[in-house]
Amino acid sequence: MKSMNLALGLLASVALPSVALATDLEVTHWWTSGGEAAAVAELATAFDATGNKWVDGAIAGSGDTARPIMISRITGGDPMGATQFNHGRQAQELVEAGLFRDLTDVATRENWAALVNPPTLLENCTLDGKIYCVPVNIHSWQWLWLSNGAFEKAGVAVPANWNEFVAAAPALEAAGITPLAMGKQPWQQAGAFNVLMVGVGGSDLFLKVYKDKDAAFAAGPEVAAVFKAADDARKMAAKSNVQNWNEATSMVINATAGGQIMGDWAQGEFQVAGQTAGKEYTCLPGLGLNEVISTGGDAFYFPKLDDPEKSAAQDVLASVMMAPATQVAFNLKKGSLPVRGDVDLSTANDCMQKGLKILAEGHVIQSSDELMDPDSITQINDLFATFFSDMSMTPEDAQKQFAALVGSAQ
Ligand code: GAL
């Protein structure tokens, strides 16, 4: 018996080669549409290839649904391994409270500061010189998606810009086609208004409102012209009885709607539906009026965990998300642009190529999420939910309330 104990003692004392443990990380996000799920799979595959394990924490619904759940888990002592927020100020208070892992070592080692373009994406992640998130894409809201089939059925040419789209609305309606598809959620209605602001009013007008928060300007005649365009839009979308953004995109895919103002995450839905840009659908950046892209999109934050293995896996995941191969595989499926300029996206479709060209030319504006505090964004979103659903609210009434919210924003 003694010899057995001795043998076991010896065995236990032998240092086994250190095998990296496969660490599970729960990753929360709101990417549940067909295109979004295809893109998430690329992130998961890349992380799993490191020997760790992506535990998917998809939260159904929009970002407006998911973010409060994410925030309450982080502040309530039930943190996930990593979580999505949009570029900008949504996680600002959590960063300031010291609840996220400092990624500066990874970012410095991999020289993110030299790679990430535009630099504002990394600045959004930075507090007191330390980096607390990894930007993973650039999503621009500034797009109009048109169903070529719908306009063919209506007997009119596919519009080259917003104004031609508005003029084609009666022909679409006569053909039994909803001119504008739009989900009945505040972020979608406000998002569409902001795209009209950039397209119809111009980039400077958008920045005077969201960056300068100039209430007097927001109440003025230039912005009144945007509210007139929004009045056209809400009439064109009156029969769009869907909730989720991708249901509205499906109306364009199925030619039951003429078009949709939506961010370029809609690309993923056209791809999953097997449709080709320029063939079944047409994309107009900046509504065909002001070809810019806005730097919306997504970054991942890593709550501090009291677990060295998980903390090490968080650094691995951050590095994987920034890696060239992941940036290509993920963004091609997501319909977004990569955050680094040194990757080959030659296989991207025509619409993404248009976006890449606009980015390369520097026609870029920051998103409202990057420029204005989240609470004010929410209040403005709610105002446009009312404006787009309650036709008794006049453009003049809406503009008065909008200007007041702009004036009180941070
Ligand atoms: C945005 C996000 C995109 C997209 C969209 C719809 O906030 O940046 O990645 O998925 O929501 O879910």
Short mmCIF file of C-alpha atoms and ligand atoms in Angstrom, two decimals:
data_model
loop_
_atom_site.label_atom_id
_atom_site.label_comp_id
_atom_site.label_asym_id
_atom_site.label_seq_id
_atom_site.Cartn_x
_atom_site.Cartn_y
_atom_site.Cartn_z
CA MET A 1 0.00 0.00 0.00
CA LYS A 2 2.87 2.28 0.94
CA SER A 3 4.43 1.84 -2.56
CA MET A 4 1.10 2.86 -4.11
CA ASN A 5 1.00 6.10 -2.08
CA LEU A 6 4.60 6.78 -3.03
CA ALA A 7 3.84 6.25 -6.71
CA LEU A 8 0.78 8.53 -6.56
CA GLY A 9 2.84 11.14 -4.69
CA LEU A 10 5.52 11.04 -7.38
CA LEU A 11 2.92 11.27 -10.15
CA ALA A 12 1.30 14.26 -8.52
CA SER A 13 4.65 16.01 -8.18
CA VAL A 14 5.43 15.70 -11.90
CA ALA A 15 4.68 19.02 -13.56
CA LEU A 16 2.36 18.15 -16.45
CA PRO A 17 2.94 20.26 -19.54
CA SER A 18 0.78 23.37 -19.17
CA VAL A 19 -2.15 22.86 -21.53
CA ALA A 20 -4.10 26.05 -22.20
CA LEU A 21 -7.52 25.52 -20.70
CA ALA A 22 -10.48 26.08 -23.01
CA THR A 23 -12.24 29.02 -21.40
CA ASP A 24 -15.89 29.80 -21.99
CA LEU A 25 -16.82 33.44 -22.51
CA GLU A 26 -20.44 34.52 -22.66
CA VAL A 27 -20.84 37.26 -25.28
CA THR A 28 -24.03 39.35 -25.28
CA HIS A 29 -25.30 41.24 -28.34
CA TRP A 30 -28.55 42.05 -30.15
CA TRP A 31 -27.71 40.52 -33.52
CA THR A 32 -30.59 38.12 -34.19
CA SER A 33 -31.60 38.76 -37.81
CA GLY A 34 -30.48 36.35 -40.55
CA GLY A 35 -27.64 38.56 -41.69
CA GLU A 36 -26.57 39.48 -38.18
CA ALA A 37 -26.51 35.84 -37.06
CA ALA A 38 -24.34 34.94 -40.05
CA ALA A 39 -21.90 37.65 -39.04
CA VAL A 40 -21.83 36.67 -35.36
CA ALA A 41 -20.99 33.13 -36.43
CA GLU A 42 -17.77 34.45 -37.97
CA LEU A 43 -16.73 36.02 -34.65
CA ALA A 44 -17.59 32.84 -32.75
CA THR A 45 -15.69 30.64 -35.20
CA ALA A 46 -12.61 32.85 -34.94
CA PHE A 47 -12.69 32.82 -31.14
CA ASP A 48 -13.30 29.06 -30.92
CA ALA A 49 -10.27 28.54 -33.19
CA THR A 50 -8.10 29.87 -30.34
CA GLY A 51 -9.14 26.91 -28.19
CA ASN A 52 -11.57 28.96 -26.14
CA LYS A 53 -15.36 28.84 -26.42
CA TRP A 54 -17.79 31.56 -27.54
CA VAL A 55 -20.98 31.15 -25.50
CA ASP A 56 -23.57 33.07 -27.47
CA GLY A 57 -25.71 35.46 -25.46
CA ALA A 58 -27.97 36.86 -28.19
CA ILE A 59 -30.73 39.12 -26.84
CA ALA A 60 -33.76 39.33 -29.16
CA GLY A 61 -35.12 42.72 -30.14
CA SER A 62 -33.32 45.97 -30.82
CA GLY A 63 -30.42 47.61 -29.09
CA ASP A 64 -32.99 49.60 -27.10
CA THR A 65 -34.21 46.30 -25.63
CA ALA A 66 -30.79 44.71 -25.12
CA ARG A 67 -28.76 47.54 -23.62
CA PRO A 68 -30.77 47.93 -20.37
CA ILE A 69 -30.44 44.15 -19.84
CA MET A 70 -26.66 44.31 -20.42
CA ILE A 71 -26.25 47.31 -18.12
CA SER A 72 -28.30 45.77 -15.30
CA ARG A 73 -26.28 42.55 -15.44
CA ILE A 74 -22.97 44.44 -15.32
CA THR A 75 -24.05 46.74 -12.48
CA GLY A 76 -25.97 43.94 -10.74
CA GLY A 77 -22.99 41.62 -10.25
CA ASP A 78 -23.86 39.16 -13.02
CA PRO A 79 -21.41 40.26 -15.72
CA MET A 80 -20.97 38.54 -19.08
CA GLY A 81 -17.57 37.95 -20.65
CA ALA A 82 -18.04 40.56 -23.37
CA THR A 83 -20.87 42.73 -24.61
CA GLN A 84 -21.80 44.88 -27.60
CA PHE A 85 -22.53 48.59 -27.42
CA ASN A 86 -22.67 51.09 -30.25
CA HIS A 87 -19.70 53.38 -30.94
CA GLY A 88 -19.96 56.43 -28.76
CA ARG A 89 -21.31 57.23 -25.34
CA GLN A 90 -23.71 54.40 -24.45
CA ALA A 91 -21.26 52.71 -22.04
CA GLN A 92 -19.61 55.93 -20.84
CA GLU A 93 -20.93 55.78 -17.26
CA LEU A 94 -19.91 52.10 -16.91
CA VAL A 95 -16.39 52.93 -18.12
CA GLU A 96 -16.19 55.85 -15.69
CA ALA A 97 -17.34 53.51 -12.89
CA GLY A 98 -14.36 51.24 -13.62
CA LEU A 99 -16.49 48.21 -14.50
CA PHE A 100 -14.64 47.23 -17.69
CA ARG A 101 -11.31 45.55 -18.33
CA ASP A 102 -8.50 47.84 -19.49
CA LEU A 103 -7.44 46.66 -22.97
CA THR A 104 -4.54 49.08 -23.32
CA ASP A 105 -1.88 46.34 -23.23
CA VAL A 106 -3.51 44.45 -26.12
CA ALA A 107 -4.14 47.66 -28.05
CA THR A 108 -0.57 48.86 -27.58
CA ARG A 109 0.97 45.49 -28.42
CA GLU A 110 -1.08 45.34 -31.63
CA ASN A 111 -0.75 49.04 -32.43
CA TRP A 112 -4.47 49.65 -32.76
CA ALA A 113 -3.90 53.41 -32.75
CA ALA A 114 -2.10 53.15 -36.10
CA LEU A 115 -4.59 50.66 -37.54
CA VAL A 116 -8.05 51.92 -36.61
CA ASN A 117 -9.59 54.33 -39.13
CA PRO A 118 -11.16 56.78 -38.48
CA PRO A 119 -9.28 57.40 -35.21
CA THR A 120 -12.50 58.57 -33.55
CA LEU A 121 -13.58 54.93 -33.25
CA LEU A 122 -10.73 54.25 -30.82
CA GLU A 123 -11.14 57.66 -29.15
CA ASN A 124 -14.72 56.57 -28.34
CA CYS A 125 -13.17 53.65 -26.37
CA THR A 126 -10.60 55.78 -24.54
CA LEU A 127 -10.82 57.35 -21.08
CA ASP A 128 -7.81 58.99 -19.39
CA GLY A 129 -5.52 57.44 -21.98
CA LYS A 130 -6.71 53.88 -21.39
CA ILE A 131 -8.67 51.81 -23.94
CA TYR A 132 -11.82 50.02 -22.76
CA CYS A 133 -13.38 48.60 -25.93
CA VAL A 134 -12.51 47.07 -29.27
CA PRO A 135 -14.31 48.63 -32.26
CA VAL A 136 -15.36 45.88 -34.69
CA ASN A 137 -17.06 47.65 -37.61
CA ILE A 138 -18.32 50.85 -39.18
CA HIS A 139 -22.05 50.85 -39.88
CA SER A 140 -23.48 53.86 -41.67
CA TRP A 141 -27.14 54.81 -41.35
CA GLN A 142 -26.87 56.96 -44.49
CA TRP A 143 -28.49 54.59 -47.00
CA LEU A 144 -31.70 54.23 -49.00
CA TRP A 145 -32.40 50.67 -50.19
CA LEU A 146 -34.68 50.35 -53.23
CA SER A 147 -36.47 47.33 -54.70
CA ASN A 148 -35.87 47.35 -58.46
CA GLY A 149 -38.83 44.97 -58.87
CA ALA A 150 -41.25 47.28 -57.06
CA PHE A 151 -40.51 50.20 -59.39
CA GLU A 152 -40.71 47.94 -62.42
CA LYS A 153 -44.16 46.79 -61.25
CA ALA A 154 -45.18 50.43 -60.72
CA GLY A 155 -43.93 51.34 -64.20
CA VAL A 156 -41.49 53.99 -63.04
CA ALA A 157 -37.70 54.22 -63.17
CA VAL A 158 -35.71 53.31 -60.06
CA PRO A 159 -35.10 56.66 -58.33
CA ALA A 160 -31.62 58.16 -58.30
CA ASN A 161 -32.31 60.15 -55.11
CA TRP A 162 -34.81 60.87 -52.32
CA ASN A 163 -36.69 63.53 -54.28
CA GLU A 164 -37.32 61.12 -57.19
CA PHE A 165 -38.40 58.49 -54.65
CA VAL A 166 -40.99 60.87 -53.14
CA ALA A 167 -42.24 61.71 -56.65
CA ALA A 168 -42.63 57.99 -57.44
CA ALA A 169 -44.71 57.29 -54.31
CA PRO A 170 -48.14 57.74 -56.00
CA ALA A 171 -47.23 55.23 -58.74
CA LEU A 172 -46.06 52.72 -56.12
CA GLU A 173 -49.29 53.13 -54.14
CA ALA A 174 -51.35 52.74 -57.32
CA ALA A 175 -49.59 49.41 -57.83
CA GLY A 176 -50.48 48.34 -54.29
CA ILE A 177 -46.91 48.80 -53.06
CA THR A 178 -46.05 50.57 -49.78
CA PRO A 179 -43.61 53.31 -50.83
CA LEU A 180 -41.49 53.33 -47.67
CA ALA A 181 -40.96 50.36 -45.35
CA MET A 182 -40.26 51.31 -41.74
CA GLY A 183 -40.47 49.37 -38.48
CA LYS A 184 -42.52 50.97 -35.73
CA GLN A 185 -39.68 51.36 -33.22
CA PRO A 186 -38.37 54.74 -32.04
CA TRP A 187 -34.72 54.13 -33.01
CA GLN A 188 -35.80 53.33 -36.58
CA GLN A 189 -38.04 56.39 -36.97
CA ALA A 190 -35.46 58.74 -35.45
CA GLY A 191 -32.73 57.08 -37.49
CA ALA A 192 -34.66 57.74 -40.69
CA PHE A 193 -35.19 61.39 -39.66
CA ASN A 194 -31.46 61.83 -39.05
CA VAL A 195 -30.67 60.36 -42.48
CA LEU A 196 -33.09 62.87 -44.02
CA MET A 197 -31.30 65.59 -42.03
CA VAL A 198 -27.93 64.61 -43.53
CA GLY A 199 -29.26 63.94 -47.03
CA VAL A 200 -31.76 66.78 -47.45
CA GLY A 201 -30.16 69.29 -45.03
CA GLY A 202 -26.50 68.42 -45.42
CA SER A 203 -23.68 67.33 -43.10
CA ASP A 204 -23.13 70.80 -41.63
CA LEU A 205 -26.79 71.07 -40.65
CA PHE A 206 -26.63 67.66 -38.93
CA LEU A 207 -23.50 68.65 -37.00
CA LYS A 208 -24.90 72.04 -35.94
CA VAL A 209 -27.76 70.11 -34.36
CA TYR A 210 -26.08 66.98 -32.91
CA LYS A 211 -22.53 68.27 -32.30
CA ASP A 212 -23.10 71.96 -31.50
CA LYS A 213 -26.55 71.29 -30.03
CA ASP A 214 -27.64 74.66 -31.43
CA ALA A 215 -31.30 74.92 -30.31
CA ALA A 216 -31.97 78.14 -32.24
CA PHE A 217 -30.68 76.55 -35.43
CA ALA A 218 -32.70 73.40 -34.73
CA ALA A 219 -35.80 75.62 -34.56
CA GLY A 220 -34.93 77.44 -37.80
CA PRO A 221 -35.99 77.28 -41.45
CA GLU A 222 -33.21 74.94 -42.67
CA VAL A 223 -34.33 72.25 -40.22
CA ALA A 224 -37.98 73.01 -41.06
CA ALA A 225 -37.20 71.75 -44.60
CA VAL A 226 -36.05 68.46 -43.06
CA PHE A 227 -39.29 68.17 -41.13
CA LYS A 228 -41.16 68.68 -44.44
CA ALA A 229 -39.20 65.74 -45.89
CA ALA A 230 -39.98 63.73 -42.75
CA ASP A 231 -43.67 64.55 -43.24
CA ASP A 232 -43.39 63.10 -46.76
CA ALA A 233 -41.66 60.03 -45.31
CA ARG A 234 -44.26 59.34 -42.64
CA LYS A 235 -47.02 59.50 -45.28
CA MET A 236 -45.05 57.08 -47.47
CA ALA A 237 -44.60 54.71 -44.51
CA ALA A 238 -48.18 54.94 -43.19
CA LYS A 239 -49.02 51.38 -44.30
CA SER A 240 -45.74 49.82 -43.16
CA ASN A 241 -47.17 47.66 -40.37
CA VAL A 242 -44.04 45.90 -39.13
CA GLN A 243 -41.99 46.25 -35.94
CA ASN A 244 -38.43 44.99 -36.48
CA TRP A 245 -36.01 46.64 -38.96
CA ASN A 246 -35.36 43.36 -40.79
CA GLU A 247 -39.09 42.82 -41.35
CA ALA A 248 -39.11 46.17 -43.14
CA THR A 249 -36.05 45.11 -45.14
CA SER A 250 -37.95 41.94 -46.10
CA MET A 251 -40.68 44.14 -47.62
CA VAL A 252 -38.03 45.62 -49.95
CA ILE A 253 -36.57 42.16 -50.66
CA ASN A 254 -40.06 40.90 -51.55
CA ALA A 255 -40.93 44.06 -53.54
CA THR A 256 -43.97 44.79 -51.36
CA ALA A 257 -42.30 48.10 -50.51
CA GLY A 258 -40.42 50.48 -52.77
CA GLY A 259 -37.64 51.31 -50.35
CA GLN A 260 -36.29 51.60 -46.81
CA ILE A 261 -34.08 54.15 -45.12
CA MET A 262 -31.82 51.93 -42.99
CA GLY A 263 -28.24 51.41 -41.96
CA ASP A 264 -26.02 49.17 -44.05
CA TRP A 265 -26.65 46.21 -41.74
CA ALA A 266 -29.57 45.74 -44.15
CA GLN A 267 -26.93 44.41 -46.57
CA GLY A 268 -26.77 41.20 -44.56
CA GLU A 269 -30.45 40.54 -45.19
CA PHE A 270 -30.16 41.01 -48.97
CA GLN A 271 -27.18 38.64 -48.92
CA VAL A 272 -29.01 35.95 -46.95
CA ALA A 273 -31.92 36.34 -49.39
CA GLY A 274 -29.50 35.72 -52.26
CA GLN A 275 -30.09 39.14 -53.82
CA THR A 276 -27.39 41.12 -55.66
CA ALA A 277 -26.78 44.83 -55.41
CA GLY A 278 -27.53 46.43 -58.77
CA LYS A 279 -29.70 43.49 -59.85
CA GLU A 280 -32.63 42.97 -57.46
CA TYR A 281 -31.92 46.06 -55.35
CA THR A 282 -30.29 49.48 -55.56
CA CYS A 283 -28.46 51.28 -52.75
CA LEU A 284 -28.24 55.07 -52.59
CA PRO A 285 -25.68 56.41 -50.09
CA GLY A 286 -26.75 59.71 -48.56
CA LEU A 287 -30.16 59.27 -50.20
CA GLY A 288 -28.40 60.04 -53.50
CA LEU A 289 -28.23 63.69 -52.37
CA ASN A 290 -25.19 63.93 -50.07
CA GLU A 291 -22.87 60.92 -50.36
CA VAL A 292 -21.38 60.57 -46.89
CA ILE A 293 -21.08 57.76 -44.42
CA SER A 294 -21.61 58.10 -40.68
CA THR A 295 -19.43 56.18 -38.29
CA GLY A 296 -22.07 54.25 -36.45
CA GLY A 297 -21.44 50.64 -35.62
CA ASP A 298 -20.32 48.47 -32.81
CA ALA A 299 -17.65 47.87 -30.21
CA PHE A 300 -17.22 45.20 -27.59
CA TYR A 301 -16.57 45.92 -23.92
CA PHE A 302 -15.26 43.37 -21.39
CA PRO A 303 -16.64 43.54 -17.83
CA LYS A 304 -14.03 43.00 -15.14
CA LEU A 305 -14.21 39.35 -13.97
CA ASP A 306 -12.69 37.83 -10.85
CA ASP A 307 -11.27 34.94 -12.87
CA PRO A 308 -7.72 35.07 -14.31
CA GLU A 309 -8.46 32.50 -17.02
CA LYS A 310 -11.52 34.39 -18.21
CA SER A 311 -9.61 37.67 -18.06
CA ALA A 312 -6.90 36.17 -20.25
CA ALA A 313 -9.57 34.87 -22.64
CA GLN A 314 -11.05 38.39 -22.82
CA ASP A 315 -7.72 39.70 -24.12
CA VAL A 316 -7.67 36.87 -26.67
CA LEU A 317 -11.20 37.75 -27.85
CA ALA A 318 -10.35 41.45 -28.17
CA SER A 319 -7.32 40.54 -30.26
CA VAL A 320 -9.32 38.12 -32.42
CA MET A 321 -11.99 40.74 -33.13
CA MET A 322 -9.35 43.18 -34.40
CA ALA A 323 -7.45 40.55 -36.43
CA PRO A 324 -7.39 41.13 -40.24
CA ALA A 325 -8.95 37.76 -41.11
CA THR A 326 -11.77 38.27 -38.61
CA GLN A 327 -12.37 41.83 -39.81
CA VAL A 328 -12.85 40.59 -43.38
CA ALA A 329 -14.97 37.51 -42.57
CA PHE A 330 -17.21 39.35 -40.08
CA ASN A 331 -17.74 42.60 -42.00
CA LEU A 332 -18.47 40.93 -45.34
CA LYS A 333 -21.35 39.07 -43.66
CA LYS A 334 -22.45 42.08 -41.54
CA GLY A 335 -22.54 44.56 -44.45
CA SER A 336 -20.33 46.92 -42.46
CA LEU A 337 -16.91 48.37 -43.20
CA PRO A 338 -13.81 47.19 -41.32
CA VAL A 339 -12.26 49.37 -38.63
CA ARG A 340 -8.80 48.91 -40.12
CA GLY A 341 -7.65 50.06 -43.55
CA ASP A 342 -5.09 47.29 -44.18
CA VAL A 343 -7.50 44.49 -45.10
CA ASP A 344 -8.63 43.29 -48.53
CA LEU A 345 -12.35 43.73 -49.14
CA SER A 346 -12.15 43.32 -52.92
CA THR A 347 -14.86 40.64 -52.68
CA ALA A 348 -17.29 43.15 -51.12
CA ASN A 349 -20.43 43.88 -53.15
CA ASP A 350 -21.15 47.09 -55.09
CA CYS A 351 -22.83 48.84 -52.15
CA MET A 352 -19.98 48.11 -49.75
CA GLN A 353 -17.55 49.26 -52.44
CA LYS A 354 -19.48 52.55 -52.64
CA GLY A 355 -19.14 52.87 -48.85
CA LEU A 356 -15.42 52.07 -48.91
CA LYS A 357 -14.87 54.74 -51.61
CA ILE A 358 -16.76 57.38 -49.61
CA LEU A 359 -14.76 56.44 -46.49
CA ALA A 360 -11.48 56.64 -48.43
CA GLU A 361 -12.48 60.09 -49.73
CA GLY A 362 -13.03 61.20 -46.14
CA HIS A 363 -16.70 62.09 -46.55
CA VAL A 364 -17.36 60.91 -43.00
CA ILE A 365 -19.49 62.27 -40.19
CA GLN A 366 -19.80 61.00 -36.65
CA SER A 367 -23.06 59.31 -35.66
CA SER A 368 -25.59 60.86 -33.29
CA ASP A 369 -24.62 58.19 -30.73
CA GLU A 370 -21.04 59.52 -30.81
CA LEU A 371 -22.11 63.17 -30.49
CA MET A 372 -25.00 63.28 -28.02
CA ASP A 373 -25.71 61.79 -24.59
CA PRO A 374 -27.77 58.57 -24.55
CA ASP A 375 -30.63 60.05 -22.51
CA SER A 376 -31.21 62.86 -25.02
CA ILE A 377 -30.98 60.36 -27.90
CA THR A 378 -33.72 58.30 -26.23
CA GLN A 379 -35.97 61.34 -25.79
CA ILE A 380 -35.47 62.40 -29.42
CA ASN A 381 -36.17 58.82 -30.54
CA ASP A 382 -39.44 58.85 -28.60
CA LEU A 383 -40.42 62.20 -30.16
CA PHE A 384 -40.02 60.74 -33.66
CA ALA A 385 -41.92 57.60 -32.71
CA THR A 386 -44.85 59.91 -31.97
CA PHE A 387 -44.30 62.07 -35.06
CA PHE A 388 -44.24 59.08 -37.42
CA SER A 389 -47.29 57.39 -35.87
CA ASP A 390 -49.52 60.35 -34.90
CA MET A 391 -50.42 62.40 -37.99
CA SER A 392 -52.13 64.98 -35.73
CA MET A 393 -48.67 66.12 -34.61
CA THR A 394 -47.70 68.78 -37.15
CA PRO A 395 -44.12 69.17 -38.41
CA GLU A 396 -44.11 72.57 -36.70
CA ASP A 397 -45.10 71.07 -33.31
CA ALA A 398 -42.51 68.32 -33.69
CA GLN A 399 -39.77 70.79 -34.60
CA LYS A 400 -40.50 72.93 -31.51
CA GLN A 401 -40.12 69.87 -29.24
CA PHE A 402 -37.04 68.73 -31.16
CA ALA A 403 -35.32 72.11 -30.73
CA ALA A 404 -35.99 72.05 -26.98
CA LEU A 405 -34.48 68.55 -26.67
CA VAL A 406 -31.44 69.62 -28.71
CA GLY A 407 -30.98 72.61 -26.44
CA SER A 408 -31.00 70.50 -23.27
CA ALA A 409 -28.72 67.77 -24.65
CA GLN A 410 -25.14 67.14 -23.46
C1 GAL B 1 -27.27 48.85 -34.67
C2 GAL B 1 -25.99 48.06 -34.76
C3 GAL B 1 -25.93 47.22 -35.98
C4 GAL B 1 -27.23 46.56 -36.34
C5 GAL B 1 -28.47 47.34 -35.93
C6 GAL B 1 -29.77 46.55 -35.95
O1 GAL B 1 -27.30 49.59 -33.50
O2 GAL B 1 -24.87 48.95 -34.80
O3 GAL B 1 -24.87 46.29 -35.83
O4 GAL B 1 -27.22 45.28 -36.07
O5 GAL B 1 -28.34 47.92 -34.68
O6 GAL B 1 -29.77 45.55 -35.03
#
